[in-house]
Coordinates of N, CA and C and ligand atoms in Angstrom, one line a residue:
M1 N -8.4 -18.3 -14.5 CA -7.0 -18.1 -14.4 C -6.3 -19.4 -13.9
S2 N -5.2 -19.8 -14.6 CA -4.5 -21.0 -14.1 C -3.8 -20.7 -12.8
I3 N -3.4 -21.8 -12.2 CA -2.6 -21.7 -10.9 C -1.4 -20.9 -11.2
L4 N -0.7 -21.2 -12.3 CA 0.6 -20.5 -12.6 C 0.3 -19.0 -12.7
E5 N -0.7 -18.7 -13.5 CA -1.0 -17.2 -13.7 C -1.3 -16.6 -12.4
H6 N -2.0 -17.3 -11.5 CA -2.4 -16.8 -10.2 C -1.1 -16.5 -9.4
E7 N -0.2 -17.5 -9.4 CA 1.1 -17.3 -8.7 C 1.9 -16.1 -9.2
Q8 N 1.8 -16.0 -10.5 CA 2.6 -14.9 -11.1 C 2.0 -13.5 -10.7
T9 N 0.7 -13.5 -10.6 CA 0.0 -12.2 -10.2 C 0.5 -11.9 -8.7
K10 N 0.5 -13.0 -7.9 CA 0.8 -12.8 -6.5 C 2.2 -12.3 -6.2
T11 N 3.1 -12.8 -7.1 CA 4.5 -12.5 -6.7 C 5.0 -11.2 -7.5
S12 N 4.3 -10.7 -8.4 CA 4.8 -9.5 -9.2 C 4.7 -8.3 -8.3
A13 N 5.6 -7.3 -8.6 CA 5.6 -6.1 -7.8 C 4.7 -5.1 -8.4
M14 N 4.1 -4.3 -7.6 CA 3.2 -3.2 -8.1 C 4.1 -2.1 -8.7
P15 N 3.7 -1.5 -9.8 CA 4.6 -0.5 -10.4 C 4.7 0.8 -9.7
Y16 N 3.9 0.9 -8.6 CA 4.0 2.1 -7.8 C 4.4 1.8 -6.4
A17 N 5.2 2.7 -5.8 CA 5.7 2.5 -4.4 C 5.4 3.8 -3.6
L18 N 5.7 3.8 -2.4 CA 5.3 4.8 -1.5 C 6.5 5.3 -0.7
R19 N 6.7 6.6 -0.5 CA 7.7 7.1 0.3 C 7.3 8.5 0.8
P20 N 8.0 9.0 1.9 CA 7.7 10.4 2.3 C 8.0 11.4 1.2
M21 N 7.2 12.5 1.2 CA 7.4 13.6 0.2 C 8.7 14.3 0.5
L22 N 9.4 14.6 -0.6 CA 10.7 15.3 -0.5 C 10.5 16.7 -1.1
P23 N 11.4 17.6 -0.9 CA 11.3 19.0 -1.4 C 11.1 19.0 -2.9
E24 N 11.8 18.1 -3.6 CA 11.7 18.0 -5.1 C 10.3 17.5 -5.6
D25 N 9.5 17.0 -4.7 CA 8.2 16.5 -5.1 C 7.1 17.5 -5.0
T26 N 7.4 18.6 -4.3 CA 6.3 19.6 -3.9 C 5.6 20.2 -5.1
Q27 N 6.3 20.4 -6.2 CA 5.7 21.0 -7.4 C 4.7 20.0 -8.0
A28 N 5.1 18.7 -8.1 CA 4.2 17.7 -8.6 C 2.9 17.6 -7.7
V29 N 3.2 17.6 -6.4 CA 2.1 17.4 -5.4 C 1.1 18.6 -5.5
A30 N 1.7 19.8 -5.7 CA 0.8 21.0 -5.8 C 0.0 20.9 -7.1
E31 N 0.5 20.3 -8.2 CA -0.2 20.1 -9.4 C -1.4 19.2 -9.2
I32 N -1.1 18.1 -8.4 CA -2.2 17.1 -8.1 C -3.2 17.8 -7.3
E33 N -2.8 18.6 -6.3 CA -3.8 19.3 -5.5 C -4.7 20.2 -6.4
R34 N -4.1 20.9 -7.3 CA -4.8 21.8 -8.2 C -5.8 21.0 -9.1
E35 N -5.4 19.8 -9.5 CA -6.3 19.0 -10.4 C -7.4 18.4 -9.6
A36 N -7.1 17.8 -8.4 CA -8.1 17.1 -7.6 C -9.0 18.0 -6.8
F37 N -8.4 19.1 -6.3 CA -9.2 20.0 -5.5 C -9.1 21.4 -6.0
P38 N -9.7 21.7 -7.2 CA -9.5 23.0 -7.9 C -10.0 24.2 -7.1
T39 N -10.9 24.0 -6.1 CA -11.4 25.1 -5.4 C -10.6 25.4 -4.1
T40 N -9.6 24.6 -3.8 CA -8.8 24.8 -2.6 C -8.1 26.1 -2.7
W41 N -8.4 27.0 -1.8 CA -7.7 28.3 -1.8 C -7.5 28.8 -0.3
P42 N -6.3 29.2 0.1 CA -5.1 29.3 -0.8 C -4.6 27.9 -0.9
P43 N -3.7 27.7 -1.9 CA -3.1 26.4 -2.1 C -2.3 26.0 -0.9
T44 N -2.1 24.7 -0.7 CA -1.3 24.3 0.5 C 0.1 24.6 0.2
P45 N 0.8 25.2 1.2 CA 2.2 25.5 1.0 C 3.1 24.3 1.3
F46 N 3.2 23.4 0.3 CA 3.8 22.1 0.6 C 5.2 22.1 1.1
R47 N 6.0 23.1 0.6 CA 7.4 23.2 1.0 C 7.5 23.5 2.5
K48 N 6.6 24.5 2.9 CA 6.5 24.9 4.3 C 6.1 23.7 5.1
E49 N 5.1 23.0 4.6 CA 4.5 21.8 5.3 C 5.6 20.8 5.7
L50 N 6.7 20.7 4.9 CA 7.7 19.7 5.1 C 8.4 20.0 6.5
H51 N 8.2 21.3 7.0 CA 8.9 21.6 8.3 C 7.8 21.6 9.4
N52 N 6.6 21.3 9.0 CA 5.5 21.3 10.1 C 5.6 20.0 10.9
R53 N 5.9 20.1 12.1 CA 6.1 18.9 13.0 C 4.9 18.0 13.1
L54 N 3.7 18.6 12.9 CA 2.5 17.8 13.0 C 2.1 17.1 11.7
A55 N 2.7 17.6 10.6 CA 2.2 17.1 9.3 C 3.2 16.0 8.7
R56 N 2.6 15.1 8.0 CA 3.4 14.1 7.3 C 2.7 13.9 5.9
Y57 N 3.5 13.8 4.9 CA 3.0 13.6 3.5 C 3.7 12.4 2.9
L58 N 3.0 11.6 2.3 CA 3.5 10.4 1.5 C 3.2 10.6 0.1
V59 N 4.1 10.2 -0.8 CA 3.8 10.3 -2.2 C 3.9 8.9 -2.8
S60 N 3.1 8.6 -3.9 CA 3.3 7.4 -4.6 C 4.2 7.8 -5.8
Y61 N 5.1 6.9 -6.1 CA 6.0 7.2 -7.2 C 6.3 5.9 -8.0
V62 N 6.9 6.1 -9.2 CA 7.2 4.9 -10.0 C 8.7 4.7 -9.8
P63 N 9.0 3.5 -9.1 CA 10.5 3.3 -8.9 C 11.2 3.4 -10.2
S64 N 12.4 3.9 -10.2 CA 13.1 4.2 -11.4 C 13.4 3.0 -12.2
D65 N 13.6 1.8 -11.6 CA 13.9 0.6 -12.3 C 12.8 0.3 -13.3
D66 N 11.5 0.6 -12.9 CA 10.4 0.4 -13.8 C 10.4 1.5 -14.9
D67 N 10.8 2.7 -14.5 CA 11.0 3.7 -15.5 C 9.6 4.1 -16.1
G68 N 8.5 3.6 -15.5 CA 7.2 3.9 -16.1 C 7.0 3.4 -17.5
A69 N 8.0 2.5 -17.9 CA 7.9 2.1 -19.3 C 6.8 1.2 -19.6
A70 N 6.4 0.4 -18.6 CA 5.3 -0.5 -18.9 C 3.9 0.2 -18.8
D71 N 4.0 1.5 -18.6 CA 2.7 2.2 -18.3 C 2.3 3.0 -19.5
D72 N 1.2 2.6 -20.2 CA 0.8 3.3 -21.4 C 0.5 4.7 -21.2
A73 N 0.0 5.0 -20.0 CA -0.4 6.4 -19.7 C 0.7 7.3 -19.2
S74 N 1.9 6.7 -19.1 CA 3.0 7.5 -18.5 C 3.3 8.7 -19.4
P75 N 3.5 9.8 -18.8 CA 3.9 11.0 -19.6 C 5.2 10.7 -20.3
P76 N 5.5 11.4 -21.4 CA 6.8 11.2 -22.1 C 7.9 11.6 -21.2
A77 N 9.1 11.0 -21.4 CA 10.3 11.3 -20.6 C 10.8 12.7 -20.9
A78 N 11.1 13.4 -19.8 CA 11.7 14.7 -20.0 C 13.2 14.5 -20.4
P79 N 13.7 15.4 -21.2 CA 15.2 15.3 -21.5 C 16.0 15.4 -20.3
P80 N 17.2 14.7 -20.2 CA 18.0 14.8 -19.0 C 18.3 16.3 -18.7
P81 N 18.2 16.6 -17.4 CA 18.3 18.0 -17.0 C 19.7 18.6 -17.3
G82 N 20.7 17.8 -17.3 CA 22.1 18.3 -17.5 C 22.4 18.6 -18.9
S83 N 21.6 18.0 -19.8 CA 21.9 18.1 -21.3 C 21.6 19.5 -21.8
L84 N 22.1 19.9 -22.9 CA 21.8 21.2 -23.5 C 20.3 21.3 -23.7
L85 N 19.8 20.2 -24.3 CA 18.3 20.2 -24.6 C 17.5 20.4 -23.3
G86 N 18.0 19.7 -22.3 CA 17.4 19.8 -21.0 C 17.4 21.2 -20.4
R87 N 18.6 21.9 -20.6 CA 18.7 23.2 -20.0 C 17.8 24.2 -20.8
L88 N 17.8 24.0 -22.1 CA 17.0 24.8 -23.0 C 15.5 24.7 -22.7
L89 N 15.1 23.5 -22.4 CA 13.7 23.2 -22.1 C 13.3 23.4 -20.7
Q90 N 14.3 23.7 -19.8 CA 13.9 23.8 -18.4 C 12.8 24.8 -18.2
G91 N 11.8 24.4 -17.5 CA 10.6 25.3 -17.3 C 9.6 25.2 -18.4
L92 N 10.0 24.6 -19.6 CA 9.1 24.6 -20.7 C 8.5 23.2 -20.8
W93 N 9.2 22.2 -20.3 CA 8.7 20.8 -20.5 C 7.3 20.7 -19.9
P94 N 6.3 20.3 -20.7 CA 4.9 20.3 -20.3 C 4.6 19.6 -19.0
R95 N 5.3 18.5 -18.8 CA 4.9 17.7 -17.6 C 6.0 17.6 -16.6
A96 N 6.9 18.6 -16.6 CA 8.1 18.5 -15.7 C 7.7 18.4 -14.3
G97 N 6.5 19.0 -13.9 CA 6.1 19.0 -12.5 C 5.7 17.6 -12.1
R98 N 5.5 16.7 -13.0 CA 5.1 15.3 -12.6 C 6.3 14.4 -12.5
Q99 N 7.4 14.9 -13.1 CA 8.6 14.0 -13.1 C 9.8 14.6 -12.5
H100 N 10.5 13.9 -11.7 CA 11.6 14.4 -11.0 C 12.8 13.5 -11.2
V101 N 13.9 14.1 -11.2 CA 15.1 13.3 -11.4 C 15.8 13.1 -10.1
D102 N 16.1 11.9 -9.8 CA 16.8 11.6 -8.5 C 18.3 11.8 -8.7
D103 N 19.0 11.5 -7.6 CA 20.5 11.8 -7.6 C 21.2 11.0 -8.7
D104 N 20.7 9.9 -9.0 CA 21.3 9.1 -10.1 C 20.8 9.5 -11.5
G105 N 20.1 10.5 -11.6 CA 19.6 11.0 -12.9 C 18.5 10.2 -13.4
R106 N 17.8 9.4 -12.5 CA 16.7 8.6 -12.9 C 15.4 9.4 -12.7
R107 N 14.5 9.3 -13.6 CA 13.3 10.1 -13.4 C 12.3 9.4 -12.4
Q108 N 11.5 10.2 -11.7 CA 10.5 9.7 -10.9 C 9.2 10.4 -11.2
L109 N 8.1 9.6 -11.3 CA 6.8 10.1 -11.6 C 6.0 10.1 -10.3
I110 N 5.3 11.1 -10.1 CA 4.5 11.2 -8.8 C 3.0 11.2 -9.2
P111 N 2.3 10.0 -9.1 CA 0.9 10.0 -9.5 C -0.1 10.4 -8.4
G112 N 0.4 10.4 -7.1 CA -0.6 10.7 -6.0 C 0.1 11.0 -4.7
Y113 N -0.6 11.6 -3.8 CA -0.1 11.9 -2.5 C -1.2 11.9 -1.4
V114 N -0.7 11.8 -0.2 CA -1.7 11.9 0.9 C -1.0 12.7 2.0
G115 N -1.8 13.6 2.6 CA -1.3 14.4 3.7 C -2.0 14.0 5.0
M116 N -1.2 14.1 6.1 CA -1.8 13.7 7.4 C -1.3 14.7 8.4
W117 N -2.2 14.9 9.5 CA -1.8 15.6 10.7 C -1.9 14.7 11.8
F118 N -0.9 14.7 12.7 CA -0.9 13.9 13.9 C -1.0 14.8 15.1
M119 N -2.2 14.7 15.8 CA -2.4 15.5 17.0 C -2.8 14.6 18.1
A120 N -2.1 14.7 19.3 CA -2.4 13.9 20.4 C -2.4 12.4 19.9
D121 N -3.4 11.7 20.1 CA -3.4 10.3 19.7 C -4.3 10.1 18.4
E122 N -4.5 11.2 17.7 CA -5.4 11.0 16.5 C -4.6 11.4 15.3
A123 N -4.8 10.6 14.2 CA -4.3 10.8 12.9 C -5.4 11.4 12.0
H124 N -5.1 12.5 11.4 CA -6.2 13.1 10.6 C -5.7 13.2 9.1
I125 N -6.4 12.6 8.2 CA -6.0 12.7 6.8 C -6.6 14.0 6.3
T126 N -5.7 14.8 5.8 CA -6.1 16.2 5.3 C -6.4 16.1 3.8
A127 N -5.7 15.3 3.1 CA -6.0 15.2 1.6 C -5.4 13.9 1.1
I128 N -6.1 13.3 0.1 CA -5.6 12.1 -0.5 C -6.0 12.3 -2.0
A129 N -5.1 12.2 -2.9 CA -5.5 12.4 -4.3 C -4.6 11.7 -5.3
V130 N -5.1 11.2 -6.4 CA -4.4 10.6 -7.4 C -4.7 11.3 -8.7
R131 N -3.7 11.5 -9.5 CA -3.9 12.2 -10.8 C -4.9 11.4 -11.6
E132 N -5.8 12.1 -12.3 CA -6.9 11.5 -12.9 C -6.5 10.3 -13.8
Q133 N -5.5 10.5 -14.6 CA -5.1 9.5 -15.6 C -4.5 8.2 -14.9
Y134 N -4.3 8.3 -13.6 CA -3.7 7.1 -12.9 C -4.7 6.5 -11.9
R135 N -6.0 7.0 -11.9 CA -6.9 6.4 -11.0 C -7.4 5.0 -11.4
G136 N -7.9 4.3 -10.4 CA -8.4 2.9 -10.7 C -7.3 1.9 -10.9
R137 N -6.1 2.2 -10.4 CA -5.0 1.3 -10.5 C -4.4 0.9 -9.1
G138 N -5.2 1.1 -8.1 CA -4.8 0.7 -6.7 C -3.9 1.7 -6.0
I139 N -3.7 2.9 -6.6 CA -2.8 3.9 -6.0 C -3.4 4.6 -4.8
G140 N -4.7 4.9 -4.9 CA -5.4 5.6 -3.8 C -5.4 4.7 -2.6
E141 N -5.6 3.4 -2.9 CA -5.7 2.4 -1.8 C -4.3 2.2 -1.2
L142 N -3.3 2.3 -2.0 CA -1.9 2.2 -1.5 C -1.6 3.3 -0.6
L143 N -2.0 4.5 -1.0 CA -1.8 5.7 -0.1 C -2.5 5.6 1.2
L144 N -3.7 5.0 1.2 CA -4.4 4.8 2.4 C -3.8 3.8 3.3
I145 N -3.3 2.7 2.7 CA -2.6 1.7 3.4 C -1.4 2.3 4.2
G146 N -0.6 3.2 3.4 CA 0.5 3.8 4.0 C 0.1 4.7 5.2
C147 N -1.0 5.4 5.1 CA -1.5 6.3 6.1 C -1.8 5.5 7.4
V148 N -2.5 4.3 7.2 CA -2.9 3.5 8.4 C -1.6 3.0 9.0
E149 N -0.7 2.5 8.2 CA 0.6 1.9 8.7 C 1.4 3.0 9.5
L150 N 1.4 4.2 8.9 CA 2.2 5.3 9.6 C 1.5 5.7 10.9
S151 N 0.2 5.6 10.9 CA -0.6 6.0 12.1 C -0.4 4.9 13.2
V152 N -0.3 3.7 12.8 CA 0.0 2.6 13.7 C 1.4 2.8 14.3
L153 N 2.3 3.1 13.4 CA 3.7 3.3 13.9 C 3.8 4.5 14.9
R154 N 3.0 5.5 14.6 CA 3.1 6.7 15.5 C 2.1 6.6 16.7
R155 N 1.7 5.4 16.9 CA 0.8 5.0 18.0 C -0.5 5.8 18.1
A156 N -1.0 6.2 17.0 CA -2.3 6.9 17.0 C -3.4 5.8 17.3
R157 N -4.5 6.3 17.9 CA -5.5 5.5 18.4 C -6.5 5.2 17.2
E158 N -6.7 6.2 16.4 CA -7.7 6.1 15.3 C -7.3 7.1 14.2
V159 N -7.9 6.8 13.0 CA -7.6 7.7 11.9 C -9.0 8.4 11.5
T160 N -8.9 9.7 11.2 CA -10.2 10.3 10.9 C -10.0 11.3 9.7
L161 N -11.1 11.7 9.1 CA -11.0 12.6 7.9 C -12.4 13.1 7.7
E162 N -12.4 14.2 6.8 CA -13.7 14.7 6.3 C -13.8 14.4 4.8
V163 N -15.0 14.1 4.4 CA -15.2 13.8 3.0 C -16.5 14.4 2.5
R164 N -16.6 14.9 1.3 CA -17.8 15.4 0.8 C -18.9 14.3 0.8
V165 N -20.1 14.7 1.2 CA -21.2 13.7 1.3 C -21.5 13.1 -0.1
T166 N -21.2 13.8 -1.2 CA -21.4 13.2 -2.5 C -20.3 12.4 -3.0
N167 N -19.2 12.4 -2.3 CA -18.0 11.7 -2.9 C -18.0 10.2 -2.5
D168 N -19.0 9.5 -3.2 CA -19.2 8.1 -3.0 C -18.0 7.2 -3.2
L169 N -17.2 7.6 -4.2 CA -16.0 6.8 -4.6 C -15.0 6.8 -3.5
A170 N -14.7 8.0 -2.9 CA -13.7 8.0 -1.8 C -14.3 7.3 -0.6
Q171 N -15.6 7.5 -0.4 CA -16.2 6.9 0.8 C -16.1 5.4 0.7
S172 N -16.3 4.8 -0.5 CA -16.2 3.4 -0.5 C -14.8 2.9 -0.2
L173 N -13.8 3.6 -0.6 CA -12.4 3.3 -0.3 C -12.2 3.3 1.2
Y174 N -12.7 4.4 1.8 CA -12.5 4.5 3.3 C -13.3 3.4 4.1
K175 N -14.5 3.1 3.6 CA -15.3 2.1 4.3 C -14.6 0.7 4.3
K176 N -13.9 0.5 3.1 CA -13.2 -0.8 3.0 C -12.1 -0.9 4.1
Y177 N -11.6 0.2 4.6 CA -10.5 0.2 5.6 C -11.1 0.6 7.0
G178 N -12.4 0.3 7.1 CA -13.0 0.4 8.5 C -13.4 1.8 8.9
F179 N -13.4 2.8 8.0 CA -13.9 4.1 8.4 C -15.4 4.1 8.4
E180 N -16.0 4.7 9.4 CA -17.5 4.8 9.5 C -17.8 6.3 9.7
V181 N -19.0 6.6 9.2 CA -19.5 8.0 9.4 C -19.9 8.2 10.9
K182 N -19.2 9.2 11.4 CA -19.4 9.5 12.9 C -20.1 10.8 13.1
G183 N -20.3 11.6 12.0 CA -20.9 12.9 12.2 C -20.9 13.6 10.9
V184 N -21.5 14.8 10.9 CA -21.6 15.7 9.7 C -21.2 17.1 10.1
R185 N -20.3 17.6 9.2 CA -20.0 19.1 9.4 C -20.8 19.8 8.3
K186 N -21.7 20.6 8.8 CA -22.6 21.3 7.9 C -21.9 22.4 7.1
R187 N -22.2 22.4 5.8 CA -21.6 23.4 4.9 C -20.1 23.6 5.1
Y188 N -19.4 22.4 5.2 CA -18.0 22.4 5.5 C -17.2 23.0 4.3
Y189 N -17.7 22.6 3.1 CA -16.9 23.0 1.9 C -17.5 24.4 1.4
T190 N -16.6 25.4 1.4 CA -17.1 26.8 1.1 C -17.4 27.0 -0.3
D191 N -16.9 26.2 -1.2 CA -17.1 26.4 -2.7 C -18.6 26.2 -3.0
N192 N -19.2 25.2 -2.5 CA -20.6 24.9 -2.8 C -21.5 24.7 -1.6
N193 N -20.9 25.0 -0.4 CA -21.6 24.8 0.9 C -22.0 23.4 1.1
E194 N -21.3 22.4 0.5 CA -21.6 21.0 0.7 C -21.2 20.6 2.1
D195 N -22.0 19.6 2.7 CA -21.7 19.1 4.0 C -20.5 18.1 3.9
A196 N -19.9 17.8 5.0 CA -18.8 16.8 5.0 C -19.2 15.7 6.0
Y197 N -19.0 14.5 5.7 CA -19.1 13.4 6.7 C -17.8 13.4 7.4
I198 N -17.8 13.2 8.7 CA -16.6 12.9 9.5 C -16.6 11.4 9.5
M199 N -15.5 10.8 8.9 CA -15.4 9.3 8.9 C -14.2 8.9 9.8
T200 N -14.3 7.9 10.6 CA -13.3 7.6 11.5 C -13.2 6.0 11.6
T201 N -12.0 5.6 11.8 CA -11.8 4.1 11.9 C -12.1 3.7 13.4
G202 N -12.1 2.4 13.6 CA -12.1 1.9 14.9 C -10.7 2.0 15.5
A203 N -10.5 1.3 16.6 CA -9.1 1.4 17.2 C -8.1 0.6 16.4
I204 N -7.2 1.4 15.7 CA -6.3 0.8 14.7 C -5.2 -0.1 15.4
Q205 N -5.0 0.1 16.7 CA -4.0 -0.8 17.3 C -4.6 -2.1 17.8
S206 N -5.9 -2.2 17.6 CA -6.6 -3.5 18.1 C -6.3 -4.6 17.2
T207 N -6.3 -5.8 17.8 CA -6.0 -7.0 17.1 C -7.1 -7.2 16.0
E208 N -8.3 -6.9 16.3 CA -9.4 -7.0 15.3 C -9.2 -6.1 14.1
Y209 N -8.8 -4.8 14.3 CA -8.6 -4.0 13.2 C -7.4 -4.4 12.4
Q210 N -6.3 -4.8 13.1 CA -5.1 -5.2 12.5 C -5.3 -6.5 11.6
R211 N -6.2 -7.4 12.1 CA -6.5 -8.6 11.3 C -7.2 -8.2 10.0
E212 N -8.2 -7.3 10.1 CA -8.9 -6.9 8.9 C -8.0 -6.1 7.9
F213 N -7.2 -5.3 8.5 CA -6.3 -4.5 7.7 C -5.3 -5.3 7.0
A214 N -4.8 -6.3 7.7 CA -3.8 -7.2 7.0 C -4.5 -8.0 5.9
A215 N -5.7 -8.4 6.0 CA -6.5 -9.1 5.0 C -6.6 -8.1 3.8
N216 N -6.9 -6.9 4.0 CA -7.1 -5.9 2.9 C -5.8 -5.7 2.2
V217 N -4.7 -5.6 3.0 CA -3.4 -5.3 2.4 C -3.0 -6.5 1.5
S218 N -3.3 -7.7 2.0 CA -3.0 -8.9 1.2 C -3.8 -9.0 -0.1
E219 N -5.0 -8.6 0.0 CA -5.9 -8.6 -1.2 C -5.4 -7.5 -2.2
H220 N -5.0 -6.4 -1.6 CA -4.4 -5.3 -2.5 C -3.2 -5.9 -3.3
A221 N -2.3 -6.6 -2.5 CA -1.1 -7.1 -3.1 C -1.5 -8.2 -4.2
R222 N -2.5 -9.0 -3.9 CA -2.9 -10.1 -4.8 C -3.4 -9.4 -6.1
K223 N -4.1 -8.3 -5.9 CA -4.8 -7.7 -7.1 C -3.8 -6.9 -7.9
W224 N -2.9 -6.1 -7.2 CA -2.0 -5.1 -7.9 C -0.6 -5.5 -7.9
G225 N -0.2 -6.4 -7.0 CA 1.3 -6.8 -6.9 C 1.7 -6.2 -5.5
D226 N 2.9 -6.8 -5.1 CA 3.5 -6.3 -3.8 C 4.0 -4.9 -4.0
S227 N 3.7 -4.1 -2.9 CA 4.2 -2.7 -3.0 C 5.3 -2.4 -2.0
E228 N 6.2 -1.5 -2.5 CA 7.3 -1.1 -1.6 C 6.8 0.1 -0.8
R229 N 6.8 0.1 0.5 CA 6.3 1.2 1.3 C 7.3 1.7 2.3
V230 N 7.8 2.9 2.1 CA 8.8 3.5 3.0 C 8.0 4.6 3.7
L231 N 7.8 4.6 5.0 CA 6.9 5.5 5.6 C 7.6 6.7 6.3
T232 N 8.9 6.5 6.7 CA 9.6 7.5 7.4 C 11.0 7.8 6.8
S233 N 11.4 9.0 6.9 CA 12.7 9.3 6.2 C 13.9 9.1 7.2
Ligands
LIG1 C1 -10.4 8.9 -4.1 C2 -9.1 8.6 -5.0 C3 -7.9 9.0 -4.2 C4 -9.1 7.1 -5.2 O1 -7.9 6.8 -5.9 P1 -7.7 5.6 -6.9 O2 -6.3 5.4 -7.2 O3 -8.6 5.8 -8.1 O4 -8.3 4.4 -6.1 P2 -8.0 2.8 -6.2 O5 -7.8 2.4 -7.6 O6 -6.9 2.5 -5.2 O7 -9.3 2.1 -5.7 C5 -9.5 1.9 -4.3 C6 -11.0 1.8 -4.0 O8 -11.6 3.1 -4.2 C7 -12.9 2.8 -4.7 N1 -13.0 3.2 -6.1 C8 -12.0 3.5 -6.9 N2 -12.5 3.8 -8.2 C9 -13.8 3.6 -8.1 C10 -14.9 3.8 -9.0 N3 -14.7 4.2 -10.3 N4 -16.1 3.6 -8.6 C11 -16.4 3.2 -7.3 N5 -15.4 3.0 -6.4 C12 -14.2 3.2 -6.8 C13 -13.2 1.3 -4.5 O9 -13.6 1.1 -3.2 C14 -11.8 0.8 -4.8 O10 -11.6 -0.5 -4.2 P3 -11.9 -1.8 -5.1 O11 -10.9 -1.7 -6.2 O12 -11.6 -2.9 -4.2 O13 -13.3 -1.7 -5.5 C15 -9.2 9.3 -6.4 O14 -10.4 9.0 -6.9 C16 -9.0 10.8 -6.3 O15 -7.9 11.3 -6.3 N6 -10.2 11.5 -6.3 C17 -10.1 13.0 -6.3 C18 -9.7 13.5 -5.0 C19 -10.6 13.1 -3.9 O16 -11.9 13.1 -4.0 N7 -10.0 12.7 -2.7 C20 -10.8 12.3 -1.5 C21 -11.0 13.5 -0.7 S1 -11.7 13.1 0.9

């Protein structure tokens, strides 16, 4: 790669951004949960969760300016909701749950989400998932970066989570961000009685963790472009 190409990679923006989940995102997020965690029962009541003082959800979205146009795998645009066609197709549009129209009538695509609980000085990741067709594009990592940043902001001491012992892919993402296996919850997953690893970071407020975290965030930006991350509403 030439120096020029390298510089261009460095300064370009990532086509996905991060923000807190809004009521209008909950349908798309529920779809992602169904796809990523099909055995989760009962489904998470995401609308209710928006009022849970302990819970926080972040979603990745395609900023409207990008319009998802550069994205081959983007679902087709839904007709404008105010139009006759839009009204006729309301509820029938096959991918409506993934696309939301903001106040300016611009559509937003939600390819992933992360849920967290904050208790005492601990941040607990309850779920992190990216739609299958959007995986491998740095979105899962973006969501995890947002989690750690939000946890630092909320003065959490560490971030913890449970992960299936066979979920090597997710584990490698967590390890990259300093999560280590601290224990096992036997038969934690009731669908197949699989064990869960408890994975926890070191002290996220420490200079050492912050240094490694900043290096990972820079590397993510170098690889995928700079990302816009809004963590609180
Ligand atoms: C885990 C998950 C969120 C990752 O999302 P993603 O957008 O595909 O991940 P990214 O593209 O940001 O990749 C981040 C890291 O994940 C790991 N990873 C991603 N795809 C991988 C693959 N095919 N093989 C191995 N590792 C992989 C790597 O460590 C990667 O970092 P790298 O690019 O520096 O190697 C996604 O696979 C998912 O939704 N899985 C189903 C739900 C799930 O299992 N959630 C975790 C529950 S604890």
